[in-house]
Amino acid sequence: TLTAASTTTVLTSTAHGLAVGQALLCGTRGDAKGNGEVRSIIAADADTITLNMALSGAPNSGSDTAVVSTTVPLDEDATQQYIDLLAIGFDATSGKEDQVQAIGCMGPISFKGLGPQDVPTIDFSLVVGDWREVSVAGAVATKDTTTALSGNPPAGTLGIGGFFIGDASASNIARAVQKVSDVSINPNIAYEPLQDYNGVNGVGGFQKVPASPTIEFTTLWSEDMPGLYNDWATYASSTTDVGKQIMLQLGHVATRCAAIELQNCWLDGNPTRATMGALQGVKVKMHCDEGLVTTNDLTRAALRCHFF
């Protein structure tokens, strides 16, 4: 709960305990204040929180609330861990169970279904160290038919979220939205299997490969042209380049909202002409760098996922 006068860029809440790099879901859709928008935290002291980008309106003191994120940042020096999986099938007619078991798996993840009318998913592409199929004859006494599925419902409502983009900055910037489609974000978390006769099935482990996240999207020509063209021309000739920050928000209410934040994005080339249906647009491709605040993994991560 906000406890003193707040603005579109600075919120106040006594002893909030939040960290730079986390995010807040502010207000509700259509309230003319926070408008159910997600913003990340670029500075915080005991009682105030500075947002990366302005909200559409200032929340009211003492009555409005902001929902705190669970944030997952990229961490290039994290301890490597492998993935084991167990896929279970059950035939109700024969009462037989089948299983696919795999151990020592590793591979990249990617975000799919990020368009305005798509269902967001995360895809795993795993290299499997070893696996086997297991069939179990007869009904399985431990088959669980009572436990409810865990997790939150999908981020699917009429007001699906938002796409916010502006210059990368260590201080807050004005609110900027764009109409986009065909959004594709790749974290580029890459692992290369180590070929080794001493390993399992010729794999002696996995080596993390350096890479940076990428984003592609199509935006209407009138949204930011020739601004993006001028940006590219400046990048090619200037030593004082300015990257972009992007927040892709999916959903807008607590338990049905997530956001992918890219802190410092650079154009891969001049935006190229494309179409959005029958409308004129441009295709934009960017790669992403660390944030401008490099205190720890949470603040400097090139990509952060926020869940509410």
PDB file of C-alpha atoms in Angstrom:
ATOM      1  CA  THR A   1       0.000   0.000   0.000  1.00  0.00           C
ATOM      2  CA  LEU A   2       1.285   3.446  -0.910  1.00  0.00           C
ATOM      3  CA  THR A   3       1.734   5.563   2.168  1.00  0.00           C
ATOM      4  CA  ALA A   4       2.585   9.076   0.989  1.00  0.00           C
ATOM      5  CA  ALA A   5       2.337  11.282  -2.079  1.00  0.00           C
ATOM      6  CA  SER A   6       3.351   9.310  -5.164  1.00  0.00           C
ATOM      7  CA  THR A   7       4.013  10.493  -8.711  1.00  0.00           C
ATOM      8  CA  THR A   8       4.047   8.739 -12.067  1.00  0.00           C
ATOM      9  CA  THR A   9       7.734   7.900 -11.592  1.00  0.00           C
ATOM     10  CA  VAL A  10       8.312   7.697  -7.808  1.00  0.00           C
ATOM     11  CA  LEU A  11       6.164   5.617  -5.442  1.00  0.00           C
ATOM     12  CA  THR A  12       6.320   5.813  -1.657  1.00  0.00           C
ATOM     13  CA  SER A  13       5.720   2.982   0.802  1.00  0.00           C
ATOM     14  CA  THR A  14       7.190   2.795   4.301  1.00  0.00           C
ATOM     15  CA  ALA A  15       9.917   0.151   4.780  1.00  0.00           C
ATOM     16  CA  HIS A  16       8.992  -1.632   1.544  1.00  0.00           C
ATOM     17  CA  GLY A  17      12.157  -3.771   1.447  1.00  0.00           C
ATOM     18  CA  LEU A  18      12.236  -4.036  -2.356  1.00  0.00           C
ATOM     19  CA  ALA A  19      15.365  -4.400  -4.469  1.00  0.00           C
ATOM     20  CA  VAL A  20      16.531  -2.657  -7.612  1.00  0.00           C
ATOM     21  CA  GLY A  21      15.685  -4.949 -10.530  1.00  0.00           C
ATOM     22  CA  GLN A  22      12.358  -6.180  -9.173  1.00  0.00           C
ATOM     23  CA  ALA A  23       9.110  -4.953 -10.732  1.00  0.00           C
ATOM     24  CA  LEU A  24       5.692  -3.706  -9.663  1.00  0.00           C
ATOM     25  CA  LEU A  25       2.231  -4.206 -11.141  1.00  0.00           C
ATOM     26  CA  CYS A  26       0.614  -0.820 -10.565  1.00  0.00           C
ATOM     27  CA  GLY A  27      -3.114  -0.164 -10.359  1.00  0.00           C
ATOM     28  CA  THR A  28      -5.844  -1.694 -12.491  1.00  0.00           C
ATOM     29  CA  ARG A  29      -6.698  -1.409 -16.164  1.00  0.00           C
ATOM     30  CA  GLY A  30      -8.641   1.787 -16.896  1.00  0.00           C
ATOM     31  CA  ASP A  31      -8.136   3.437 -13.489  1.00  0.00           C
ATOM     32  CA  ALA A  32      -6.414   6.496 -15.085  1.00  0.00           C
ATOM     33  CA  LYS A  33      -3.540   5.955 -12.649  1.00  0.00           C
ATOM     34  CA  GLY A  34      -1.267   2.909 -12.699  1.00  0.00           C
ATOM     35  CA  ASN A  35      -3.543   1.403 -15.371  1.00  0.00           C
ATOM     36  CA  GLY A  36      -2.440  -2.155 -14.564  1.00  0.00           C
ATOM     37  CA  GLU A  37       1.032  -1.560 -16.024  1.00  0.00           C
ATOM     38  CA  VAL A  38       4.307  -3.261 -15.074  1.00  0.00           C
ATOM     39  CA  ARG A  39       7.387  -1.183 -14.283  1.00  0.00           C
ATOM     40  CA  SER A  40      10.804  -2.217 -13.010  1.00  0.00           C
ATOM     41  CA  ILE A  41      12.650  -0.576 -10.104  1.00  0.00           C
ATOM     42  CA  ILE A  42      15.787   1.398 -10.961  1.00  0.00           C
ATOM     43  CA  ALA A  43      16.386   2.950  -7.515  1.00  0.00           C
ATOM     44  CA  ALA A  44      15.072   2.391  -4.007  1.00  0.00           C
ATOM     45  CA  ASP A  45      15.688   3.662  -0.493  1.00  0.00           C
ATOM     46  CA  ALA A  46      13.860   2.851   2.743  1.00  0.00           C
ATOM     47  CA  ASP A  47      10.552   4.458   1.767  1.00  0.00           C
ATOM     48  CA  THR A  48      10.636   5.354  -1.943  1.00  0.00           C
ATOM     49  CA  ILE A  49      10.734   3.420  -5.195  1.00  0.00           C
ATOM     50  CA  THR A  50      11.861   4.935  -8.516  1.00  0.00           C
ATOM     51  CA  LEU A  51      10.379   3.330 -11.630  1.00  0.00           C
ATOM     52  CA  ASN A  52      12.186   2.859 -14.948  1.00  0.00           C
ATOM     53  CA  MET A  53       9.385   4.447 -16.975  1.00  0.00           C
ATOM     54  CA  ALA A  54       6.536   6.783 -16.052  1.00  0.00           C
ATOM     55  CA  LEU A  55       3.061   5.380 -15.405  1.00  0.00           C
ATOM     56  CA  SER A  56       0.055   6.687 -17.299  1.00  0.00           C
ATOM     57  CA  GLY A  57      -1.099   8.453 -14.112  1.00  0.00           C
ATOM     58  CA  ALA A  58      -0.111   8.921 -10.461  1.00  0.00           C
ATOM     59  CA  PRO A  59      -1.560   6.468  -7.889  1.00  0.00           C
ATOM     60  CA  ASN A  60      -3.408   7.784  -4.850  1.00  0.00           C
ATOM     61  CA  SER A  61      -1.658   7.800  -1.490  1.00  0.00           C
ATOM     62  CA  GLY A  62      -2.852   5.496   1.261  1.00  0.00           C
ATOM     63  CA  SER A  63      -5.443   3.657  -0.828  1.00  0.00           C
ATOM     64  CA  ASP A  64      -3.789   2.318  -3.979  1.00  0.00           C
ATOM     65  CA  THR A  65      -1.595  -0.761  -3.983  1.00  0.00           C
ATOM     66  CA  ALA A  66       1.192  -2.182  -6.112  1.00  0.00           C
ATOM     67  CA  VAL A  67       1.831  -5.918  -6.515  1.00  0.00           C
ATOM     68  CA  VAL A  68       5.458  -7.033  -6.113  1.00  0.00           C
ATOM     69  CA  SER A  69       7.033  -9.361  -8.662  1.00  0.00           C
ATOM     70  CA  THR A  70       8.903 -12.596  -8.360  1.00  0.00           C
ATOM     71  CA  THR A  71      11.815 -11.810 -10.690  1.00  0.00           C
ATOM     72  CA  VAL A  72      14.096 -14.244 -12.525  1.00  0.00           C
ATOM     73  CA  PRO A  73      17.221 -12.660 -14.080  1.00  0.00           C
ATOM     74  CA  LEU A  74      19.808 -14.173 -16.375  1.00  0.00           C
ATOM     75  CA  ASP A  75      22.903 -15.128 -14.354  1.00  0.00           C
ATOM     76  CA  GLU A  76      25.962 -15.881 -16.464  1.00  0.00           C
ATOM     77  CA  ASP A  77      28.023 -17.329 -13.588  1.00  0.00           C
ATOM     78  CA  ALA A  78      25.333 -19.457 -11.933  1.00  0.00           C
ATOM     79  CA  THR A  79      26.282 -22.986 -10.854  1.00  0.00           C
ATOM     80  CA  GLN A  80      25.448 -25.337 -13.717  1.00  0.00           C
ATOM     81  CA  GLN A  81      22.634 -27.777 -13.069  1.00  0.00           C
ATOM     82  CA  TYR A  82      21.244 -30.481 -15.330  1.00  0.00           C
ATOM     83  CA  ILE A  83      17.616 -31.409 -15.920  1.00  0.00           C
ATOM     84  CA  ASP A  84      16.007 -34.806 -15.329  1.00  0.00           C
ATOM     85  CA  LEU A  85      12.527 -35.511 -16.622  1.00  0.00           C
ATOM     86  CA  LEU A  86       9.787 -38.094 -16.182  1.00  0.00           C
ATOM     87  CA  ALA A  87       6.844 -38.172 -18.606  1.00  0.00           C
ATOM     88  CA  ILE A  88       3.993 -40.416 -17.406  1.00  0.00           C
ATOM     89  CA  GLY A  89       1.119 -41.734 -19.480  1.00  0.00           C
ATOM     90  CA  PHE A  90      -1.873 -43.777 -18.309  1.00  0.00           C
ATOM     91  CA  ASP A  91      -4.337 -45.808 -20.374  1.00  0.00           C
ATOM     92  CA  ALA A  92      -7.667 -45.836 -18.574  1.00  0.00           C
ATOM     93  CA  THR A  93      -8.959 -48.738 -20.707  1.00  0.00           C
ATOM     94  CA  SER A  94      -6.150 -51.204 -20.021  1.00  0.00           C
ATOM     95  CA  GLY A  95      -5.101 -49.738 -16.685  1.00  0.00           C
ATOM     96  CA  LYS A  96      -1.478 -49.656 -17.801  1.00  0.00           C
ATOM     97  CA  GLU A  97       1.053 -46.933 -17.240  1.00  0.00           C
ATOM     98  CA  ASP A  98       3.994 -46.003 -19.445  1.00  0.00           C
ATOM     99  CA  GLN A  99       6.900 -43.747 -18.596  1.00  0.00           C
ATOM    100  CA  VAL A 100       9.713 -42.027 -20.451  1.00  0.00           C
ATOM    101  CA  GLN A 101      12.636 -41.318 -18.146  1.00  0.00           C
ATOM    102  CA  ALA A 102      15.621 -39.122 -19.027  1.00  0.00           C
ATOM    103  CA  ILE A 103      18.654 -37.979 -17.054  1.00  0.00           C
ATOM    104  CA  GLY A 104      21.484 -35.501 -17.542  1.00  0.00           C
ATOM    105  CA  CYS A 105      19.573 -33.228 -19.936  1.00  0.00           C
ATOM    106  CA  MET A 106      20.594 -29.726 -20.915  1.00  0.00           C
ATOM    107  CA  GLY A 107      19.547 -27.238 -23.549  1.00  0.00           C
ATOM    108  CA  PRO A 108      18.211 -23.771 -24.339  1.00  0.00           C
ATOM    109  CA  ILE A 109      14.770 -22.352 -23.678  1.00  0.00           C
ATOM    110  CA  SER A 110      12.827 -19.968 -25.877  1.00  0.00           C
ATOM    111  CA  PHE A 111       9.650 -17.928 -25.567  1.00  0.00           C
ATOM    112  CA  LYS A 112       6.895 -18.647 -28.089  1.00  0.00           C
ATOM    113  CA  GLY A 113       3.398 -17.324 -28.712  1.00  0.00           C
ATOM    114  CA  LEU A 114       4.112 -13.687 -27.830  1.00  0.00           C
ATOM    115  CA  GLY A 115       1.813 -12.148 -30.438  1.00  0.00           C
ATOM    116  CA  PRO A 116      -1.339 -10.236 -29.385  1.00  0.00           C
ATOM    117  CA  GLN A 117      -3.644 -13.203 -30.120  1.00  0.00           C
ATOM    118  CA  ASP A 118      -1.300 -16.066 -29.199  1.00  0.00           C
ATOM    119  CA  VAL A 119      -0.961 -18.231 -26.098  1.00  0.00           C
ATOM    120  CA  PRO A 120       2.467 -17.594 -24.471  1.00  0.00           C
ATOM    121  CA  THR A 121       4.641 -20.686 -23.908  1.00  0.00           C
ATOM    122  CA  ILE A 122       8.198 -21.549 -22.934  1.00  0.00           C
ATOM    123  CA  ASP A 123       9.835 -24.267 -25.068  1.00  0.00           C
ATOM    124  CA  PHE A 124      12.698 -26.462 -23.882  1.00  0.00           C
ATOM    125  CA  SER A 125      15.042 -28.030 -26.469  1.00  0.00           C
ATOM    126  CA  LEU A 126      17.007 -30.611 -24.512  1.00  0.00           C
ATOM    127  CA  VAL A 127      20.018 -32.746 -25.348  1.00  0.00           C
ATOM    128  CA  VAL A 128      19.436 -35.965 -23.372  1.00  0.00           C
ATOM    129  CA  GLY A 129      22.332 -37.746 -21.691  1.00  0.00           C
ATOM    130  CA  ASP A 130      20.503 -41.068 -21.334  1.00  0.00           C
ATOM    131  CA  TRP A 131      16.878 -42.216 -21.459  1.00  0.00           C
ATOM    132  CA  ARG A 132      14.641 -45.269 -21.360  1.00  0.00           C
ATOM    133  CA  GLU A 133      11.014 -46.264 -21.771  1.00  0.00           C
ATOM    134  CA  VAL A 134       9.352 -48.065 -18.861  1.00  0.00           C
ATOM    135  CA  SER A 135       6.041 -49.916 -19.139  1.00  0.00           C
ATOM    136  CA  VAL A 136       4.148 -50.935 -16.031  1.00  0.00           C
ATOM    137  CA  ALA A 137       1.591 -53.747 -16.328  1.00  0.00           C
ATOM    138  CA  GLY A 138      -1.635 -53.418 -14.374  1.00  0.00           C
ATOM    139  CA  ALA A 139      -3.220 -50.471 -12.640  1.00  0.00           C
ATOM    140  CA  VAL A 140      -0.832 -48.239 -10.733  1.00  0.00           C
ATOM    141  CA  ALA A 141      -1.849 -48.033  -7.068  1.00  0.00           C
ATOM    142  CA  THR A 142      -0.149 -44.666  -6.592  1.00  0.00           C
ATOM    143  CA  LYS A 143      -1.871 -42.952  -9.533  1.00  0.00           C
ATOM    144  CA  ASP A 144      -2.990 -39.560  -8.241  1.00  0.00           C
ATOM    145  CA  THR A 145      -6.449 -38.421  -9.355  1.00  0.00           C
ATOM    146  CA  THR A 146      -7.154 -35.955  -6.565  1.00  0.00           C
ATOM    147  CA  THR A 147      -4.334 -33.399  -6.432  1.00  0.00           C
ATOM    148  CA  ALA A 148      -5.183 -30.186  -8.239  1.00  0.00           C
ATOM    149  CA  LEU A 149      -2.770 -28.762 -10.778  1.00  0.00           C
ATOM    150  CA  SER A 150      -0.457 -26.102  -9.349  1.00  0.00           C
ATOM    151  CA  GLY A 151       0.250 -22.669 -10.741  1.00  0.00           C
ATOM    152  CA  ASN A 152      -1.813 -19.704 -11.905  1.00  0.00           C
ATOM    153  CA  PRO A 153      -4.301 -19.401 -14.771  1.00  0.00           C
ATOM    154  CA  PRO A 154      -2.972 -18.147 -18.118  1.00  0.00           C
ATOM    155  CA  ALA A 155      -2.526 -14.444 -18.804  1.00  0.00           C
ATOM    156  CA  GLY A 156      -5.538 -14.226 -21.075  1.00  0.00           C
ATOM    157  CA  THR A 157      -7.977 -11.326 -20.660  1.00  0.00           C
ATOM    158  CA  LEU A 158      -9.392  -8.676 -22.980  1.00  0.00           C
ATOM    159  CA  GLY A 159      -6.738  -6.170 -21.918  1.00  0.00           C
ATOM    160  CA  ILE A 160      -3.772  -8.429 -22.549  1.00  0.00           C
ATOM    161  CA  GLY A 161      -0.890  -6.239 -21.410  1.00  0.00           C
ATOM    162  CA  GLY A 162       1.390  -3.779 -23.158  1.00  0.00           C
ATOM    163  CA  PHE A 163       4.563  -3.132 -25.122  1.00  0.00           C
ATOM    164  CA  PHE A 164       6.676  -0.317 -23.696  1.00  0.00           C
ATOM    165  CA  ILE A 165       9.878   0.927 -25.342  1.00  0.00           C
ATOM    166  CA  GLY A 166      12.187   3.880 -24.805  1.00  0.00           C
ATOM    167  CA  ASP A 167      15.834   4.879 -24.579  1.00  0.00           C
ATOM    168  CA  ALA A 168      17.907   2.861 -22.119  1.00  0.00           C
ATOM    169  CA  SER A 169      18.610   4.982 -19.076  1.00  0.00           C
ATOM    170  CA  ALA A 170      19.796   4.714 -15.474  1.00  0.00           C
ATOM    171  CA  SER A 171      17.039   7.199 -14.550  1.00  0.00           C
ATOM    172  CA  ASN A 172      13.329   7.082 -15.294  1.00  0.00           C
ATOM    173  CA  ILE A 173      11.989   8.084 -18.698  1.00  0.00           C
ATOM    174  CA  ALA A 174       8.637   9.156 -20.120  1.00  0.00           C
ATOM    175  CA  ARG A 175       5.973   6.527 -20.783  1.00  0.00           C
ATOM    176  CA  ALA A 176       6.215   5.258 -24.375  1.00  0.00           C
ATOM    177  CA  VAL A 177       4.036   2.545 -25.927  1.00  0.00           C
ATOM    178  CA  GLN A 178       4.037   1.013 -29.385  1.00  0.00           C
ATOM    179  CA  LYS A 179       1.614  -1.065 -31.433  1.00  0.00           C
ATOM    180  CA  VAL A 180       3.532  -4.197 -32.426  1.00  0.00           C
ATOM    181  CA  SER A 181       2.995  -7.713 -33.729  1.00  0.00           C
ATOM    182  CA  ASP A 182       5.072 -10.817 -34.465  1.00  0.00           C
ATOM    183  CA  VAL A 183       7.110 -10.454 -31.286  1.00  0.00           C
ATOM    184  CA  SER A 184       9.879 -13.037 -30.869  1.00  0.00           C
ATOM    185  CA  ILE A 185      12.258 -13.099 -27.877  1.00  0.00           C
ATOM    186  CA  ASN A 186      15.139 -15.557 -27.587  1.00  0.00           C
ATOM    187  CA  PRO A 187      17.119 -15.605 -24.307  1.00  0.00           C
ATOM    188  CA  ASN A 188      19.928 -17.424 -26.196  1.00  0.00           C
ATOM    189  CA  ILE A 189      20.749 -19.594 -23.201  1.00  0.00           C
ATOM    190  CA  ALA A 190      23.013 -22.008 -25.064  1.00  0.00           C
ATOM    191  CA  TYR A 191      24.882 -25.123 -23.924  1.00  0.00           C
ATOM    192  CA  GLU A 192      27.164 -27.213 -26.135  1.00  0.00           C
ATOM    193  CA  PRO A 193      27.544 -30.954 -25.346  1.00  0.00           C
ATOM    194  CA  LEU A 194      31.152 -31.994 -24.720  1.00  0.00           C
ATOM    195  CA  GLN A 195      32.050 -34.944 -26.936  1.00  0.00           C
ATOM    196  CA  ASP A 196      33.727 -37.502 -24.665  1.00  0.00           C
ATOM    197  CA  TYR A 197      34.166 -41.295 -24.900  1.00  0.00           C
ATOM    198  CA  ASN A 198      34.389 -41.337 -21.099  1.00  0.00           C
ATOM    199  CA  GLY A 199      30.925 -39.798 -20.709  1.00  0.00           C
ATOM    200  CA  VAL A 200      27.413 -41.192 -21.028  1.00  0.00           C
ATOM    201  CA  ASN A 201      26.518 -41.966 -24.656  1.00  0.00           C
ATOM    202  CA  GLY A 202      29.513 -39.928 -25.775  1.00  0.00           C
ATOM    203  CA  VAL A 203      28.548 -36.830 -23.783  1.00  0.00           C
ATOM    204  CA  GLY A 204      30.912 -35.829 -20.989  1.00  0.00           C
ATOM    205  CA  GLY A 205      29.011 -32.752 -19.861  1.00  0.00           C
ATOM    206  CA  PHE A 206      27.853 -29.411 -21.226  1.00  0.00           C
ATOM    207  CA  GLN A 207      29.647 -26.094 -21.721  1.00  0.00           C
ATOM    208  CA  LYS A 208      27.774 -22.808 -21.513  1.00  0.00           C
ATOM    209  CA  VAL A 209      28.258 -20.786 -24.717  1.00  0.00           C
ATOM    210  CA  PRO A 210      28.421 -16.962 -24.525  1.00  0.00           C
ATOM    211  CA  ALA A 211      25.459 -15.303 -26.206  1.00  0.00           C
ATOM    212  CA  SER A 212      23.105 -12.365 -25.779  1.00  0.00           C
ATOM    213  CA  PRO A 213      19.290 -12.262 -25.850  1.00  0.00           C
ATOM    214  CA  THR A 214      17.608 -11.106 -29.044  1.00  0.00           C
ATOM    215  CA  ILE A 215      14.217  -9.630 -29.897  1.00  0.00           C
ATOM    216  CA  GLU A 216      12.356  -9.171 -33.163  1.00  0.00           C
ATOM    217  CA  PHE A 217       9.040  -7.406 -33.707  1.00  0.00           C
ATOM    218  CA  THR A 218       7.030  -5.578 -36.347  1.00  0.00           C
ATOM    219  CA  THR A 219       5.780  -2.103 -35.525  1.00  0.00           C
ATOM    220  CA  LEU A 220       3.590   0.329 -37.454  1.00  0.00           C
ATOM    221  CA  TRP A 221       5.574   2.757 -39.587  1.00  0.00           C
ATOM    222  CA  SER A 222       3.937   5.722 -37.846  1.00  0.00           C
ATOM    223  CA  GLU A 223       4.886   4.483 -34.342  1.00  0.00           C
ATOM    224  CA  ASP A 224       8.591   5.310 -34.487  1.00  0.00           C
ATOM    225  CA  MET A 225       9.804   6.123 -37.971  1.00  0.00           C
ATOM    226  CA  PRO A 226      12.026   7.685 -39.051  1.00  0.00           C
ATOM    227  CA  GLY A 227      13.137   7.604 -35.391  1.00  0.00           C
ATOM    228  CA  LEU A 228      14.487   4.046 -35.581  1.00  0.00           C
ATOM    229  CA  TYR A 229      16.180   4.796 -38.894  1.00  0.00           C
ATOM    230  CA  ASN A 230      17.820   7.866 -37.364  1.00  0.00           C
ATOM    231  CA  ASP A 231      18.877   5.753 -34.368  1.00  0.00           C
ATOM    232  CA  TRP A 232      20.575   3.274 -36.697  1.00  0.00           C
ATOM    233  CA  ALA A 233      22.332   6.069 -38.576  1.00  0.00           C
ATOM    234  CA  THR A 234      23.515   7.477 -35.239  1.00  0.00           C
ATOM    235  CA  TYR A 235      24.770   4.063 -34.067  1.00  0.00           C
ATOM    236  CA  ALA A 236      26.832   3.723 -37.220  1.00  0.00           C
ATOM    237  CA  SER A 237      28.622   7.046 -36.776  1.00  0.00           C
ATOM    238  CA  SER A 238      28.506   8.015 -33.103  1.00  0.00           C
ATOM    239  CA  THR A 239      30.588   7.092 -30.065  1.00  0.00           C
ATOM    240  CA  THR A 240      27.731   8.069 -27.727  1.00  0.00           C
ATOM    241  CA  ASP A 241      25.175   5.458 -28.754  1.00  0.00           C
ATOM    242  CA  VAL A 242      21.892   5.070 -26.916  1.00  0.00           C
ATOM    243  CA  GLY A 243      20.258   1.660 -26.609  1.00  0.00           C
ATOM    244  CA  LYS A 244      16.586   0.916 -26.012  1.00  0.00           C
ATOM    245  CA  GLN A 245      14.757  -0.618 -23.056  1.00  0.00           C
ATOM    246  CA  ILE A 246      11.739  -2.844 -23.718  1.00  0.00           C
ATOM    247  CA  MET A 247       9.031  -4.250 -21.441  1.00  0.00           C
ATOM    248  CA  LEU A 248       6.660  -6.828 -22.931  1.00  0.00           C
ATOM    249  CA  GLN A 249       3.728  -7.270 -20.543  1.00  0.00           C
ATOM    250  CA  LEU A 250       1.365 -10.267 -20.711  1.00  0.00           C
ATOM    251  CA  GLY A 251      -1.802  -9.853 -18.645  1.00  0.00           C
ATOM    252  CA  HIS A 252      -2.561  -7.027 -16.222  1.00  0.00           C
ATOM    253  CA  VAL A 253      -3.973  -8.468 -12.962  1.00  0.00           C
ATOM    254  CA  ALA A 254      -2.226 -10.281 -10.101  1.00  0.00           C
ATOM    255  CA  THR A 255      -1.873 -14.091 -10.557  1.00  0.00           C
ATOM    256  CA  ARG A 256      -2.484 -13.597 -14.283  1.00  0.00           C
ATOM    257  CA  CYS A 257       0.393 -11.371 -15.285  1.00  0.00           C
ATOM    258  CA  ALA A 258       3.998 -11.789 -16.397  1.00  0.00           C
ATOM    259  CA  ALA A 259       6.476  -9.495 -18.122  1.00  0.00           C
ATOM    260  CA  ILE A 260       9.733  -9.920 -20.036  1.00  0.00           C
ATOM    261  CA  GLU A 261      12.132  -7.006 -19.639  1.00  0.00           C
ATOM    262  CA  LEU A 262      15.124  -6.275 -21.888  1.00  0.00           C
ATOM    263  CA  GLN A 263      17.263  -3.549 -20.393  1.00  0.00           C
ATOM    264  CA  ASN A 264      19.609  -2.396 -23.135  1.00  0.00           C
ATOM    265  CA  CYS A 265      18.803  -3.326 -26.750  1.00  0.00           C
ATOM    266  CA  TRP A 266      20.763  -2.440 -29.884  1.00  0.00           C
ATOM    267  CA  LEU A 267      19.579  -2.452 -33.487  1.00  0.00           C
ATOM    268  CA  ASP A 268      21.117  -5.219 -35.601  1.00  0.00           C
ATOM    269  CA  GLY A 269      20.541  -3.167 -38.735  1.00  0.00           C
ATOM    270  CA  ASN A 270      18.325  -0.590 -40.329  1.00  0.00           C
ATOM    271  CA  PRO A 271      14.623  -1.488 -39.775  1.00  0.00           C
ATOM    272  CA  THR A 272      13.201  -3.032 -42.951  1.00  0.00           C
ATOM    273  CA  ARG A 273       9.775  -2.457 -44.456  1.00  0.00           C
ATOM    274  CA  ALA A 274       7.140  -5.027 -43.540  1.00  0.00           C
ATOM    275  CA  THR A 275       3.375  -5.247 -43.212  1.00  0.00           C
ATOM    276  CA  MET A 276       0.973  -5.579 -40.282  1.00  0.00           C
ATOM    277  CA  GLY A 277      -2.028  -7.001 -42.102  1.00  0.00           C
ATOM    278  CA  ALA A 278      -2.742  -4.405 -44.777  1.00  0.00           C
ATOM    279  CA  LEU A 279      -0.886  -1.666 -42.877  1.00  0.00           C
ATOM    280  CA  GLN A 280       2.627  -0.379 -43.480  1.00  0.00           C
ATOM    281  CA  GLY A 281       5.161  -1.309 -40.829  1.00  0.00           C
ATOM    282  CA  VAL A 282       8.819  -2.064 -40.226  1.00  0.00           C
ATOM    283  CA  LYS A 283      10.580  -5.198 -38.978  1.00  0.00           C
ATOM    284  CA  VAL A 284      12.955  -4.487 -36.093  1.00  0.00           C
ATOM    285  CA  LYS A 285      15.743  -6.796 -34.945  1.00  0.00           C
ATOM    286  CA  MET A 286      17.802  -6.122 -31.815  1.00  0.00           C
ATOM    287  CA  HIS A 287      20.355  -7.812 -29.590  1.00  0.00           C
ATOM    288  CA  CYS A 288      20.533  -7.061 -25.877  1.00  0.00           C
ATOM    289  CA  ASP A 289      23.290  -5.984 -23.510  1.00  0.00           C
ATOM    290  CA  GLU A 290      23.599  -5.764 -19.729  1.00  0.00           C
ATOM    291  CA  GLY A 291      21.726  -3.008 -17.922  1.00  0.00           C
ATOM    292  CA  LEU A 292      23.323   0.294 -16.981  1.00  0.00           C
ATOM    293  CA  VAL A 293      23.216  -0.505 -13.250  1.00  0.00           C
ATOM    294  CA  THR A 294      25.688  -3.334 -12.578  1.00  0.00           C
ATOM    295  CA  THR A 295      25.475  -3.777  -8.802  1.00  0.00           C
ATOM    296  CA  ASN A 296      24.556  -7.484  -8.963  1.00  0.00           C
ATOM    297  CA  ASP A 297      23.034 -10.136 -11.223  1.00  0.00           C
ATOM    298  CA  LEU A 298      19.504  -8.840 -10.626  1.00  0.00           C
ATOM    299  CA  THR A 299      20.310  -5.255 -11.627  1.00  0.00           C
ATOM    300  CA  ARG A 300      22.572  -5.932 -14.605  1.00  0.00           C
ATOM    301  CA  ALA A 301      20.800  -8.907 -16.239  1.00  0.00           C
ATOM    302  CA  ALA A 302      20.209  -8.350 -19.944  1.00  0.00           C
ATOM    303  CA  LEU A 303      16.834 -10.128 -19.605  1.00  0.00           C
ATOM    304  CA  ARG A 304      14.532 -10.364 -16.589  1.00  0.00           C
ATOM    305  CA  CYS A 305      11.222 -12.197 -16.218  1.00  0.00           C
ATOM    306  CA  HIS A 306       8.719 -10.804 -13.749  1.00  0.00           C
ATOM    307  CA  PHE A 307       5.787 -12.840 -12.409  1.00  0.00           C
ATOM    308  CA  PHE A 308       2.835 -11.478 -10.420  1.00  0.00           C
TER     309      PHE A 308
END
